Short mmCIF file of C-alpha atoms in Angstrom, two decimals:
data_model
loop_
_atom_site.label_atom_id
_atom_site.label_comp_id
_atom_site.label_asym_id
_atom_site.label_seq_id
_atom_site.Cartn_x
_atom_site.Cartn_y
_atom_site.Cartn_z
CA MET Y 714 -0.01 0.00 -0.03
CA ASP Y 715 1.33 3.28 -0.96
CA VAL Y 716 -0.68 5.89 1.02
CA LEU Y 717 -3.65 5.86 3.22
CA GLU Y 718 -6.44 8.22 3.31
CA GLY Y 719 -6.45 10.21 6.58
CA GLU Y 720 -2.69 9.96 7.26
CA GLU Y 721 -2.09 13.61 7.01
CA GLY Y 722 -0.39 14.90 10.17
CA ILE Y 723 0.57 11.65 11.44
CA PHE Y 724 3.84 10.96 9.79
CA TYR Y 725 6.83 13.27 10.22
CA ALA Y 726 5.00 14.57 13.49
CA ASP Y 727 5.49 13.35 17.00
CA CYS Y 728 2.12 11.83 17.99
CA ARG Y 729 3.19 10.08 20.97
CA ASN Y 730 0.99 12.01 23.21
CA LYS Y 731 -2.04 12.43 21.34
CA PRO Y 732 -4.56 9.81 19.73
CA ILE Y 733 -4.34 8.83 16.21
CA GLY Y 734 -7.73 9.60 14.65
CA CYS Y 735 -7.21 7.55 11.37
CA LYS Y 736 -9.18 4.32 11.87
CA PRO Y 737 -7.72 2.49 8.98
CA LEU Y 738 -4.22 3.18 10.34
CA LEU Y 739 -5.26 1.81 13.68
CA ARG Y 740 -6.73 -1.37 12.10
CA LEU Y 741 -3.41 -1.88 10.05
CA GLN Y 742 -1.33 -1.40 13.21
CA GLN Y 743 -3.21 -4.52 14.66
CA LEU Y 744 -2.27 -6.82 11.71
CA PRO Y 745 1.00 -8.97 12.46
CA ASN Y 746 1.79 -9.07 8.69
CA VAL Y 747 1.81 -5.27 8.07
CA LEU Y 748 4.78 -2.95 8.43
CA ILE Y 749 3.78 0.72 8.62
CA SER Y 750 6.34 3.48 7.33
CA PRO Y 751 5.92 7.02 6.02
CA HIS Y 752 5.87 7.42 2.34
CA SER Y 753 9.62 8.19 1.44
CA ALA Y 754 10.14 7.08 -2.08
CA TYR Y 755 9.73 10.62 -3.19
CA TYR Y 756 12.67 11.81 -1.02
CA THR Y 757 15.43 10.52 -3.25
CA ASP Y 758 18.08 12.66 -5.17
CA HIS Y 759 16.76 11.26 -8.54
CA ALA Y 760 13.09 12.08 -7.67
CA LEU Y 761 13.83 15.51 -6.54
CA SER Y 762 16.02 16.13 -9.70
CA ASP Y 763 13.26 14.84 -11.84
CA THR Y 764 10.69 17.13 -10.21
CA VAL Y 765 12.89 20.26 -10.55
CA GLU Y 766 13.69 19.23 -14.31
CA ASN Y 767 10.20 18.59 -15.22
CA SER Y 768 8.94 21.67 -13.68
CA LEU Y 769 11.34 23.70 -15.62
CA ILE Y 770 10.58 22.02 -18.75
CA ASN Y 771 6.79 22.53 -18.06
CA CYS Y 772 7.30 26.33 -17.57
CA VAL Y 773 9.39 26.59 -20.72
CA ASN Y 774 6.84 24.75 -22.63
CA PHE Y 775 4.10 26.75 -21.24
CA GLU Y 776 5.82 30.14 -22.17
CA SER Y 777 6.60 28.97 -25.69
CA GLY Y 778 2.89 27.93 -26.22
CA LYS Y 779 3.84 24.22 -26.33
CA GLN Y 780 1.00 21.83 -24.95
CA HIS Y 781 1.85 18.59 -23.21
CA GLY Y 782 0.65 15.48 -24.79
#
């Protein structure tokens, strides 16, 4: 599973002293065959480089009147 609806504000935050209101996440925590981790595939040098490159290409294409697709 890649993401879970309602996970906003849970990962990358200290939630030790407050209840987690995301019922699907609480249910997944109870399953012995599930490992829960924050979505981190995006945070690689390659992914960030691609994001910057694609953003610049899209801006240049927009300014020159080129359409994507």
